[in-house]
Coordinates of C-alpha atoms in Angstrom, one line a residue:
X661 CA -152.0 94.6 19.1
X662 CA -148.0 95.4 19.0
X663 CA -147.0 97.6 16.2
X664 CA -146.3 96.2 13.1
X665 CA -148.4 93.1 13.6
X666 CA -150.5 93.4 10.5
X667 CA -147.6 94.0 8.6
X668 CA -145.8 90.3 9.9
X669 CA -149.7 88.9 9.1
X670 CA -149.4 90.2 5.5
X671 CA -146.1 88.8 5.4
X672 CA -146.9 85.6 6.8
X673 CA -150.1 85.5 4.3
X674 CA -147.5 86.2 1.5
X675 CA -145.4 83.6 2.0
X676 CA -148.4 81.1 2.4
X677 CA -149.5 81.9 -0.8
X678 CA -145.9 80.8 -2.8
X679 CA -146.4 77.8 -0.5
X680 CA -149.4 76.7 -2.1
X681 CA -151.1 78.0 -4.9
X682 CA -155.1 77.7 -3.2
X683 CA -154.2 79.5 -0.5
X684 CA -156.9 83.0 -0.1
X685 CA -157.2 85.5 2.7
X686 CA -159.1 88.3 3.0
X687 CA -158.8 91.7 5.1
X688 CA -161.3 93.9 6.0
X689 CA -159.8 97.4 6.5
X690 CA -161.7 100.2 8.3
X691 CA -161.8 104.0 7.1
X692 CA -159.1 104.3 9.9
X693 CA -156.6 102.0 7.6
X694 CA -157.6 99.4 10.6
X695 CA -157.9 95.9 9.9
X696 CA -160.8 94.8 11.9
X697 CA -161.7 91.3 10.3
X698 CA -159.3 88.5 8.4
X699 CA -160.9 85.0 6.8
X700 CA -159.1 82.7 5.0
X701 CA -158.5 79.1 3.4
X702 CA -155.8 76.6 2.2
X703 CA -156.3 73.9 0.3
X704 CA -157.1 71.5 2.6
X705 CA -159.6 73.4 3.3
X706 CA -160.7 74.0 0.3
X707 CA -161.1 70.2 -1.1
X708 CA -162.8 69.4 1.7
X709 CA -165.6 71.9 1.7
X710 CA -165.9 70.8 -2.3
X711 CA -166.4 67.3 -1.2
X712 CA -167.8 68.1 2.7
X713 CA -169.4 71.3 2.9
X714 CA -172.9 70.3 3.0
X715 CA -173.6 70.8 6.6
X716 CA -171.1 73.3 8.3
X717 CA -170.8 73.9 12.2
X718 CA -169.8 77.9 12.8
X719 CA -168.4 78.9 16.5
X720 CA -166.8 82.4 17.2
X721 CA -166.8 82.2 21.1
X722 CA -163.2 81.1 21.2
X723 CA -160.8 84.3 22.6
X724 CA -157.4 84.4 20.8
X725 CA -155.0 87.2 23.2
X726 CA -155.1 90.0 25.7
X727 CA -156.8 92.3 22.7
X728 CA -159.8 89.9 22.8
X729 CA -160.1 89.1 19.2
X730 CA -162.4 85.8 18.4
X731 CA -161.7 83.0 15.9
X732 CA -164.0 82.2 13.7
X733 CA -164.2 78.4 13.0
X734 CA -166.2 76.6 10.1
X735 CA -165.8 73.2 10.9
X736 CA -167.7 69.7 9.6
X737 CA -167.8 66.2 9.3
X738 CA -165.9 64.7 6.7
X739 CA -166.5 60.6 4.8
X740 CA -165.1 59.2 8.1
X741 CA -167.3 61.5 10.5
X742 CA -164.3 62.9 11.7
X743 CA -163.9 66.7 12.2
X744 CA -162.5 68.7 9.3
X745 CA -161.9 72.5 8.8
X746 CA -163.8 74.3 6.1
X747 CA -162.3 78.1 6.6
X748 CA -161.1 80.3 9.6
X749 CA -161.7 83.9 11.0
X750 CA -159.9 86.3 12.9
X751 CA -163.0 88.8 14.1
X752 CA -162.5 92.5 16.4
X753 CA -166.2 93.5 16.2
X754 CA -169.0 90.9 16.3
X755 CA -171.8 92.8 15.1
X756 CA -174.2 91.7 12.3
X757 CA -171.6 93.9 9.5
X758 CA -168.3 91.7 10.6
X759 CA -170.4 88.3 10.5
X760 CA -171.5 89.4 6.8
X761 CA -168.2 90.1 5.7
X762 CA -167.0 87.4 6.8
X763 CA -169.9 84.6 5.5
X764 CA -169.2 86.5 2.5
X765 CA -165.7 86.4 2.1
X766 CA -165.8 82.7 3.1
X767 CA -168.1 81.6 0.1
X768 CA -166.3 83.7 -2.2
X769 CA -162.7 81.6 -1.5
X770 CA -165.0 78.7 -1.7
X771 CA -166.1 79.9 -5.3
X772 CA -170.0 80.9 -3.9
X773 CA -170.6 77.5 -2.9
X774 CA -173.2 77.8 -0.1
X775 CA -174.1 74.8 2.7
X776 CA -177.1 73.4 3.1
X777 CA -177.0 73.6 7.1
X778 CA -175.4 75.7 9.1
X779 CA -175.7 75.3 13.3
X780 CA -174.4 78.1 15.3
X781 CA -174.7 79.4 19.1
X782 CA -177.8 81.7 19.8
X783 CA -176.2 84.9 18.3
X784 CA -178.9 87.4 17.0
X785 CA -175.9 88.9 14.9
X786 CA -175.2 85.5 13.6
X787 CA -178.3 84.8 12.6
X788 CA -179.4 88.5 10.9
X789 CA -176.1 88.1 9.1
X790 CA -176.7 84.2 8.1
X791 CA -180.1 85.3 7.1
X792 CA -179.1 87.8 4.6
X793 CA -175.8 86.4 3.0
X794 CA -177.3 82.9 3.0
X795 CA -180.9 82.8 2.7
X796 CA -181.5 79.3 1.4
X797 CA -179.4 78.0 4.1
X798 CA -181.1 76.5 6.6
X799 CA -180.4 77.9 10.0
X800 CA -180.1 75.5 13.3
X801 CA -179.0 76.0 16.5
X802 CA -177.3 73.7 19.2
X803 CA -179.5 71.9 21.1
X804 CA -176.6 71.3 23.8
X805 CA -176.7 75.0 24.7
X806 CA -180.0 75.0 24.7
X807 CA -181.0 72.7 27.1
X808 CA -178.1 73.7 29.1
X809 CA -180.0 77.0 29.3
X810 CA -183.2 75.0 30.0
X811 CA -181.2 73.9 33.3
X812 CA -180.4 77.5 34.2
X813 CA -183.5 79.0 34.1
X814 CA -186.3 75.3 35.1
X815 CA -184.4 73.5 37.0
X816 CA -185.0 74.9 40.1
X817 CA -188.7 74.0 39.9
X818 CA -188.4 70.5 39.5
X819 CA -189.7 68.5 42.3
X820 CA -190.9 64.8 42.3
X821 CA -194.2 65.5 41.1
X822 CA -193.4 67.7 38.0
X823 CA -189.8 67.4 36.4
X824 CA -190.3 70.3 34.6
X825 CA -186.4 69.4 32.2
X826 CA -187.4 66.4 31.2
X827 CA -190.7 67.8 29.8
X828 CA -188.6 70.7 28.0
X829 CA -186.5 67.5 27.0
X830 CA -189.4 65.9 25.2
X831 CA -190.4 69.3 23.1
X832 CA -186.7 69.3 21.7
X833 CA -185.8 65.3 20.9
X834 CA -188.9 63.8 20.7
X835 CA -192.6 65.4 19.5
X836 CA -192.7 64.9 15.5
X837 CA -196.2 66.4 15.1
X838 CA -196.2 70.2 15.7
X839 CA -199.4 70.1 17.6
X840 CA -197.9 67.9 20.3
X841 CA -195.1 70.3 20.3
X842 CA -197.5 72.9 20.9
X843 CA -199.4 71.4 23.7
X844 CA -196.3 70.6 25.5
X845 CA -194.9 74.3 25.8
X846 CA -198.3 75.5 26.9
X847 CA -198.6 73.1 29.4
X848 CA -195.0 74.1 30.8
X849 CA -196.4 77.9 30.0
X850 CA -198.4 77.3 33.3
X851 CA -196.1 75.3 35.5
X852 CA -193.2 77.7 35.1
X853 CA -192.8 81.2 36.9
X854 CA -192.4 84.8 35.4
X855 CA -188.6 84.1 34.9
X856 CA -189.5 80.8 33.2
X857 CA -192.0 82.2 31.1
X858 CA -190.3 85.1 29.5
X859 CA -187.1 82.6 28.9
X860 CA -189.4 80.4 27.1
X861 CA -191.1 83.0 24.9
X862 CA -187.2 84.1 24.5
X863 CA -186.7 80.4 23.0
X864 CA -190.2 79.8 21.3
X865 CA -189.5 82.6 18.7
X866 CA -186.8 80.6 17.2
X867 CA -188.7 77.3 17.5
X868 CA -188.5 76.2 13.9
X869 CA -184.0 76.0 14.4
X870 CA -184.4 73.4 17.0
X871 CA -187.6 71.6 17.5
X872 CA -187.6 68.0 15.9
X873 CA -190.7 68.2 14.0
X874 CA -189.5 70.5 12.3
X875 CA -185.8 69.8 12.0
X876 CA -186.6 66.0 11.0
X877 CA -186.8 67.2 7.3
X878 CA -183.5 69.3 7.2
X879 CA -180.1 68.0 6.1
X880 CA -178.2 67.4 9.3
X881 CA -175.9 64.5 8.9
X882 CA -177.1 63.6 12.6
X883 CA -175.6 66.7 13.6
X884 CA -177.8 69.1 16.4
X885 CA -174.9 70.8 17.8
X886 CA -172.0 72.7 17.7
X887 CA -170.0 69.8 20.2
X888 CA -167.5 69.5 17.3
X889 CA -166.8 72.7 16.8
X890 CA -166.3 72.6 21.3
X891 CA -163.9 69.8 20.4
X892 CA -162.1 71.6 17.8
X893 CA -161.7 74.6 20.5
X894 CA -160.4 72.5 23.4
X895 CA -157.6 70.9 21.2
X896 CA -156.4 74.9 20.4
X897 CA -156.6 75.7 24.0
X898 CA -153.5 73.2 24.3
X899 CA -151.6 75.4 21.5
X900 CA -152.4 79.0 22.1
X901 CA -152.3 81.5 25.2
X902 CA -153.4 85.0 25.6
X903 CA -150.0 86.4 25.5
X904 CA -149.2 85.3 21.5
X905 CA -148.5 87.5 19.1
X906 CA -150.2 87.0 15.3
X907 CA -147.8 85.7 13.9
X908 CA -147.2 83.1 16.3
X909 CA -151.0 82.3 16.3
X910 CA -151.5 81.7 12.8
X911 CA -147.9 79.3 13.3
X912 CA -149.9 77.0 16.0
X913 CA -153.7 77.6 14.5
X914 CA -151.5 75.6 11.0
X915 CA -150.0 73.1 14.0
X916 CA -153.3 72.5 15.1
X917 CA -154.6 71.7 11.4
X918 CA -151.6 69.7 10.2
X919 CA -152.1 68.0 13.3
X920 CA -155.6 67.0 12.6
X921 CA -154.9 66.6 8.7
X922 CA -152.5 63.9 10.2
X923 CA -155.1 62.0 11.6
X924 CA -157.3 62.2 8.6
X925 CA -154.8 60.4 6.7
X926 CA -154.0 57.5 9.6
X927 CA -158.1 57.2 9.4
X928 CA -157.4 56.8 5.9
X929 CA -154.5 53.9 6.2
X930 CA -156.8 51.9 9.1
X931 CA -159.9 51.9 6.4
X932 CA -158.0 50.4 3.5
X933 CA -155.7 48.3 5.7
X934 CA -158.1 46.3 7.9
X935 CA -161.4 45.2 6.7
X936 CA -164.7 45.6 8.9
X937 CA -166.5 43.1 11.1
X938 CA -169.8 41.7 9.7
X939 CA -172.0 40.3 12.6
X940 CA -174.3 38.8 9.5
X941 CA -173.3 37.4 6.7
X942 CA -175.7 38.8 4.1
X943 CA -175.4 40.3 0.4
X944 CA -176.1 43.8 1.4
X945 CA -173.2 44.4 4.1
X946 CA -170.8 42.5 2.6
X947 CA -171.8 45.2 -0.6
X948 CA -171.9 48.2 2.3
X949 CA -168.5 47.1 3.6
X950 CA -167.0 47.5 0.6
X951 CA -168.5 51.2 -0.3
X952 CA -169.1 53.0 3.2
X953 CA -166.1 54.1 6.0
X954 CA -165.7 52.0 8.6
X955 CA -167.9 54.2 11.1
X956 CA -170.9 55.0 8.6
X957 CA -171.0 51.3 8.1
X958 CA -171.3 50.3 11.5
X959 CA -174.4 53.2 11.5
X960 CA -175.9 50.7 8.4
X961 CA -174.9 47.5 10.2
X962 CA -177.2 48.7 13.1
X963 CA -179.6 49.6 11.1
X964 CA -179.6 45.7 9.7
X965 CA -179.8 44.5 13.4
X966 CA -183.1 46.7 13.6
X967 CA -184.7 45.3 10.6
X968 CA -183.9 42.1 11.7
X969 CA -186.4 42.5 14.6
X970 CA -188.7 44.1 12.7
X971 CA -191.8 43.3 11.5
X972 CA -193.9 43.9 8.5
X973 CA -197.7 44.7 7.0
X974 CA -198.4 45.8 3.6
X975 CA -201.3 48.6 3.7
X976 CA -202.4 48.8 0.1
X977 CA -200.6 48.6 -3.2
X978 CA -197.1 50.6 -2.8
X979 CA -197.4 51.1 1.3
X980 CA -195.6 49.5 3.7
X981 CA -196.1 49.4 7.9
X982 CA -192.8 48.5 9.5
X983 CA -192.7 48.2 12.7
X984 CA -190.2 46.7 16.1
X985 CA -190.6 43.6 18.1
X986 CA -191.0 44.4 21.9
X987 CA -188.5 41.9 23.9
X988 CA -188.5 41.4 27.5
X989 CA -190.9 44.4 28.1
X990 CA -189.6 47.2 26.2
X991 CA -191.8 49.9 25.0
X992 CA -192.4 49.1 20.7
X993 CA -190.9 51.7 18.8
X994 CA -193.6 53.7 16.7
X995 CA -194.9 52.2 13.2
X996 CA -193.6 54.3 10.0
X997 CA -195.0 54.3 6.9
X998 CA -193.0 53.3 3.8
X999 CA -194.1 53.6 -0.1
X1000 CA -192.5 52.1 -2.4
X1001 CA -192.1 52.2 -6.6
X1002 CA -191.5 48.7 -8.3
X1003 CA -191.1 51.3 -11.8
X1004 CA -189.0 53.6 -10.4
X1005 CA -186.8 51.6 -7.8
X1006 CA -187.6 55.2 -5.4
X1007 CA -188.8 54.2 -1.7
X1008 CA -189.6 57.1 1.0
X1009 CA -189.9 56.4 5.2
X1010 CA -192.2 58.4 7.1
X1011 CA -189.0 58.7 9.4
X1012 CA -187.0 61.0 6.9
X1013 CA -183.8 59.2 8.1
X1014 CA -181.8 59.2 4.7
X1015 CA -183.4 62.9 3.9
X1016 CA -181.4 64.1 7.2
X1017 CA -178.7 61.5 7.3
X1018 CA -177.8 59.7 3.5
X1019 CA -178.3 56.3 5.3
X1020 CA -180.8 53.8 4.6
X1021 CA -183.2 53.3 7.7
X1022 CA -184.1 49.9 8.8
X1023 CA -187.6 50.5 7.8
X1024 CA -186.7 50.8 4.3
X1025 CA -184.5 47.9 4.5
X1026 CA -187.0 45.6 5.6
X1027 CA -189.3 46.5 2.8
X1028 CA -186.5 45.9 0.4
X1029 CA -185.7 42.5 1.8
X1030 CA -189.4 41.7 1.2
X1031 CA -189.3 42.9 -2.3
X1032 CA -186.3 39.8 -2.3
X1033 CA -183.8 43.3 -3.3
X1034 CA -180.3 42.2 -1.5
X1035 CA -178.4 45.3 -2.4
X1036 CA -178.9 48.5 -2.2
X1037 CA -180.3 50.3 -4.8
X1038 CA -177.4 52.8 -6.9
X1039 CA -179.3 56.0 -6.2
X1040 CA -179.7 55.6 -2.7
X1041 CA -175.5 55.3 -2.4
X1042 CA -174.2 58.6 -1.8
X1043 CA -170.8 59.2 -2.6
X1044 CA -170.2 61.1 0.7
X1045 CA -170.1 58.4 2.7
X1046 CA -168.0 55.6 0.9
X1047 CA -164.1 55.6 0.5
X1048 CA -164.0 57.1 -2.7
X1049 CA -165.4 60.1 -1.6
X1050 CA -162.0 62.2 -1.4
X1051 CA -161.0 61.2 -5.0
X1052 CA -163.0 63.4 -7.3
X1053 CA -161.1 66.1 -8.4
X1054 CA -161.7 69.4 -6.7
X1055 CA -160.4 73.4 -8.8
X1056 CA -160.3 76.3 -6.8
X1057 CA -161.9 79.8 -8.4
X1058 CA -159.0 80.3 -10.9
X1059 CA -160.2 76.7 -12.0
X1060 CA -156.8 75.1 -10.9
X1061 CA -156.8 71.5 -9.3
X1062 CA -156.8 71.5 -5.7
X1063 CA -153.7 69.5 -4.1
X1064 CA -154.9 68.8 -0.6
X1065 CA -151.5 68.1 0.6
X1066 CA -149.2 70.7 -0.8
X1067 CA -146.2 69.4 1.0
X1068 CA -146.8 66.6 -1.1
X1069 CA -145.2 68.2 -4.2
X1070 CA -142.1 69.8 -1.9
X1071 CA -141.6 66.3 -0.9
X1072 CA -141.4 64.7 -4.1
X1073 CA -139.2 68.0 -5.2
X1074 CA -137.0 67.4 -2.5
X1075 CA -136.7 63.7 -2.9
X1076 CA -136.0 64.3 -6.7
X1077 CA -132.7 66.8 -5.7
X1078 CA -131.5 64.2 -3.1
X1079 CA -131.4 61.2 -5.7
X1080 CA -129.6 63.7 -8.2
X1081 CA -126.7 64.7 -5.5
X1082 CA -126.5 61.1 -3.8
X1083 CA -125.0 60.0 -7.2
X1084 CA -122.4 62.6 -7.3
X1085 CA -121.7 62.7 -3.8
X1086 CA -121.5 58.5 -3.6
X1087 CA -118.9 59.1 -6.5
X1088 CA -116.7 61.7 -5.3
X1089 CA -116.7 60.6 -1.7
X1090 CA -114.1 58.2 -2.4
X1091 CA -111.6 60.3 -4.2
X1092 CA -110.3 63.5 -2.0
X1093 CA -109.6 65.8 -4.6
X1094 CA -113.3 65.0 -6.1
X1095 CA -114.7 65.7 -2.5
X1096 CA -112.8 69.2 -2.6
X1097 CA -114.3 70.1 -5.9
X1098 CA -117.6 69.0 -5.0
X1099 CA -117.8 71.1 -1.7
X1100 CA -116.7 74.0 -3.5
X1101 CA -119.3 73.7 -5.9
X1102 CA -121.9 73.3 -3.5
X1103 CA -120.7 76.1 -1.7
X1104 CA -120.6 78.2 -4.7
X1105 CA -124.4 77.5 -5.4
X1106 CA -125.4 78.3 -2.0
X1107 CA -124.1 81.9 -2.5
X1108 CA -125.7 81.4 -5.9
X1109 CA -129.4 80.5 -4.6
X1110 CA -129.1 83.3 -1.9
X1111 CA -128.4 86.2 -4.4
X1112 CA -131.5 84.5 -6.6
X1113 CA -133.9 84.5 -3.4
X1114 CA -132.6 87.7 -2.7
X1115 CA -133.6 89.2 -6.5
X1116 CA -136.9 87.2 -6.4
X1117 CA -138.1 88.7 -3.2
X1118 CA -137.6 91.9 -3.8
X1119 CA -140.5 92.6 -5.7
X1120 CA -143.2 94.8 -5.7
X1121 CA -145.7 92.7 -4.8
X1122 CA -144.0 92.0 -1.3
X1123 CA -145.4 93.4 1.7
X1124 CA -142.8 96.0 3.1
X1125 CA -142.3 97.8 6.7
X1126 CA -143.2 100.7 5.3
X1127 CA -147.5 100.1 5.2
X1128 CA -149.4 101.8 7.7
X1129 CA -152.0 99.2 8.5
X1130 CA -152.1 97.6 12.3
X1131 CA -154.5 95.7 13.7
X1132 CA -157.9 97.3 15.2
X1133 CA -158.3 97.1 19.0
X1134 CA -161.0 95.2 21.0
X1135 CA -163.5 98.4 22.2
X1136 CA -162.9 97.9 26.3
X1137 CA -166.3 97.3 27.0
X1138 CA -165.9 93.8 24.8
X1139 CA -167.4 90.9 27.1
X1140 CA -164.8 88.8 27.2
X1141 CA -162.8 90.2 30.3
X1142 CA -159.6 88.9 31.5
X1143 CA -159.5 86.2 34.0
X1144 CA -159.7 87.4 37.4
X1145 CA -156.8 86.0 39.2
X1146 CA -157.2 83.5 42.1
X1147 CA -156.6 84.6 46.2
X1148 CA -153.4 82.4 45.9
X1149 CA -151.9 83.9 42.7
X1150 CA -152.7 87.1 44.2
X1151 CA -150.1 86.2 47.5
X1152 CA -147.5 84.7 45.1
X1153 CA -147.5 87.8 43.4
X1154 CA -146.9 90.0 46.5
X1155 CA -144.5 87.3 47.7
X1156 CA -142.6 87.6 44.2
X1157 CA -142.7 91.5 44.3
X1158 CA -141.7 91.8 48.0
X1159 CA -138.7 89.3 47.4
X1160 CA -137.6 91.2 44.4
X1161 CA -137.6 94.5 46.3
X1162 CA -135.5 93.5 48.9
X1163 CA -133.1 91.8 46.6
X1164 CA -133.0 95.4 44.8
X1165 CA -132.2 97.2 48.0
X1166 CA -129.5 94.8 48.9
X1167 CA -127.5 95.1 45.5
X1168 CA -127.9 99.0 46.2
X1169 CA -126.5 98.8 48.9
X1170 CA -123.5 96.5 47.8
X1171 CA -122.7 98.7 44.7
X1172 CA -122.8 102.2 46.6
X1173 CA -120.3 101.6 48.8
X1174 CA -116.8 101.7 48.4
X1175 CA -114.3 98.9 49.5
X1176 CA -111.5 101.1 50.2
X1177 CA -113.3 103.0 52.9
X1178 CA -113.3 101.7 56.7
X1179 CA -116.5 100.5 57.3
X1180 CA -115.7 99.4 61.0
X1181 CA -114.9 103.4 61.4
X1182 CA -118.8 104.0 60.3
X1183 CA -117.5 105.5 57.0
X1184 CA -121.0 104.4 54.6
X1185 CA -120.4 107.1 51.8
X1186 CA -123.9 108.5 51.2
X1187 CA -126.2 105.9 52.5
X1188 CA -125.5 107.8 55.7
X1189 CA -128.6 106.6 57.4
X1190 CA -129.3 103.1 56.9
X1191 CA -132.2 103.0 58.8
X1192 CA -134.4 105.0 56.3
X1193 CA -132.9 103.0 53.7

């Protein structure tokens, strides 16, 4: 990094903070007066992880600049299922210490509240750090990567016979019972060859992150990748390049997230402005249209079509077996098992559906249409998913309310100053000598405000030029190399270079020698031998 670039973060940091009062960053400073790690939050981020922090998506393969430092992501889904940031990381080293300071410094500016979920990438340092900072949090890793893996290293054995992917396929969407799970891997055990084998012994170790039978139970929201924390990625690649400094980083990376915040509140106007289609007209989703955003509804509304093919047996006493009509040949989905309490309203499907998702399954909603129920029952309405899930208040760690929007209040600031002068100025604009005294006045304060900005800046707790601490280099050995330029670069390059050399010569040449002399009489001055030249 350029010298003095950790002195324009501080700075930049600084000012954020009299920007908006939430704001928290963190710097992790090496014996070496170094700073090798950097997390922080606004507020956005801060109300959001209050009200949508229950499952979090962490990344850290995205490259900032030519001294290879990573960012560090936590992203989610927010009440629309649209992708919202939680907290951000700036990372030098990422070995198991850096990921711990950082999961640490990232629940403390979220006052120690830990998620539920977290899915990362298949990072032993991730998950030995993740382990130890957040032990409760349940650990799961993205099934995308996985199976792209699964292509690398199986897919050359595939033949007609044996499609050895699709098997793989089935172990990691499909077996609920472990045994089956089990069976499956041994069976591909013997069809696979030594590479094969010791890349699914590599995998089997951390079974209990991504198999389903064992992921049906956890908390996902639906989620069983890190895809949105990919998309989140792709729309900085349009904002940053290698050859940024810090400062102007952390400028685009808050582009990027006003940008986004932008879209969150357009979402917001098209909910309460337009009002959902119902392909049935029944109690319970004209009640769901009026509590759930538009996209988890349509997630319900499905699940009413399902019921409404469904059929239904009652086992003994509480239990239900719901089960699918098959139409024009389709395979019948499998029978779940649902119980049911009259006394204490509570119902459970063998599916797990609202234990992973918050959303009623069509199982349980046929069981509740038998029981002539034709709303959904209060406990079973979560407040993350309806439209009123951003307005419960949310304090940051110094127990201060959170304003989301802190541009807000400088609007309304602004707005307040403007109605103030438009009076005067709408007054004094029609009398000349009033205009004069006005503009002076105006002038006047401008001086005035400087000198105060001046005075109030100039305090100690201001980040000077005169700190020591820069910004730790990438070790060279880092595996994120620079991109190898292409055979065509390479020759517009030497084309460049070669045209620029010539170019120098020829101005040489044109300065060195004097007009006044004869050149006809083979007077040249000291470019006596043009030839070597």
């Amino acid at each position: 990094m350029q010298y003095g670039a950790a002195i324009a973060m501080t700075k930049y940091f600084a000012k954020r903070s009299m920007e908006d009062s939430s704001f928290k960053h963190f710097e992790d400073t090496s014996e070496e007066g170094e700073i090798s790690n950097v997390v922080w939050t606004d507020a956005k981020m801060i109300a959001s992880y209050a009200r949508f922090g229950d499952v979090v998506i962490f990344d850290a393969t995205f490259g900032t600049n030519n001294e290879k430092w990573a960012v560090g992501t936590f992203v989610g889904f927010n009440h629309l299922r649209e992708i919202v940031i939680f907290g951000a990381a700036l990372m030098c080293d990422q070995n198991i210490e850096s990921f711990e300071w950082v999961f640490t410094k990232f629940l403390e500016a979220h006052g120690g509240k830990k998620c539920i979920t977290m899915f990362t990438d298949q990072d032993a340092a991730i998950a030995s750090a993740l382990e130890k900072i957040m032990p409760d949090t349940k650990h799961g890793l993205c099934t995308w990567h996985i199976n792209k893996n699964c292509v690398k290293h199986l897919s050359k054995l595939n033949d007609e016979d044996n499609h050895i992917t699709k098997k793989f396929n089935a172990c990691l969407y499909k077996y609920e019972e472990e045994k089956k799970f089990e069976d499956a891997i041994n069976f591909l055990m013997e069809q696979v060859d030594d590479e094969g084998k010791k890349w699914l012994d590599f995998i089997y170790k951390s079974k209990e992150k991504w198999m389903y039978c064992f992921m049906k139970d956890v908390y996902t929201l639906g989620i069983r990748s890190t895809q949105s924390s990919e998309s989140f990625n792709s729309i900085l690649k349009a904002y940053l390049n290698c050859k940024l400094d810090v400062c102007r980083f952390m400028e685009q990376f808050d582009t990027v997230l006003e940008q986004n915040h932008e879209k969150e509140i357009k979402s917001e106007y098209a909910m309460r402005s337009k009002l959902p289609r119902l392909k049935f007209k029944m109690p319970i989703l004209c009640e769901a249209s009026n509590l759930y955003t538009p996209k988890v509804f349509e997630l319900f509304q499905a699940e009413v079509e399902l019921f409404m093919l469904s059929h239904i047996e009652c086992l003994e006493g509480n239990t239900y077996t719901v089960g699918k009509f098959a139409i024009d040949n389709e395979t019948p989905c499998k029978s779940r098992q649902v119980i049911w309490n009259r006394e204490d309203q509570m119902i459970s499907c063998s599916c797990k559906k609202f234990e992973r998702v918050d959303i009623l399954c069509w199982h349980v909603l046929k069981v509740l249409d038998r029981e002539d129920i034709k709303v959904i029952p209060p406990r079973y309405i979560l407040n993350r998913w309806t439209k009123a899930a951003k307005d419960v208040a949310v304090m940051d760690i110094e127990g201060r309310r959170v304003i989301g929007d802190h541009m807000l209040d400088v609007r309304n600031r602004k707005a307040d100053m403007v109605r103030i002068g438009d009076s005067i100025f709408d007054e004094a604009a029609y009398i000349e000598e009033d205009t004069h005294f006005v503009r002076n006045m105006l002038l006047e304060m401008q001086q005035k405000y400087q000198q105060y900005k001046e005075k109030r800046n100039g305090g100690e707790g201001n980040p000077t030029t005169e700190h020591s601490l820069h910004l730790k280099k990438k070790n060279s050995g880092d595996r994120r190399s620079k991109r190898i330029p292409s055979c065509i670069e390479k020759k517009k390059r030497a084309k460049k270079a070669k045209n620029k050399t010539i170019s120098n010569s020829q101005d040489l040449i044109r300065t060195s020698i004097n007009p006044s002399q004869d050149i006809s009489e083979g007077n040249f001055g000291c470019f006596s031998d043009l030839e070597d030249l």
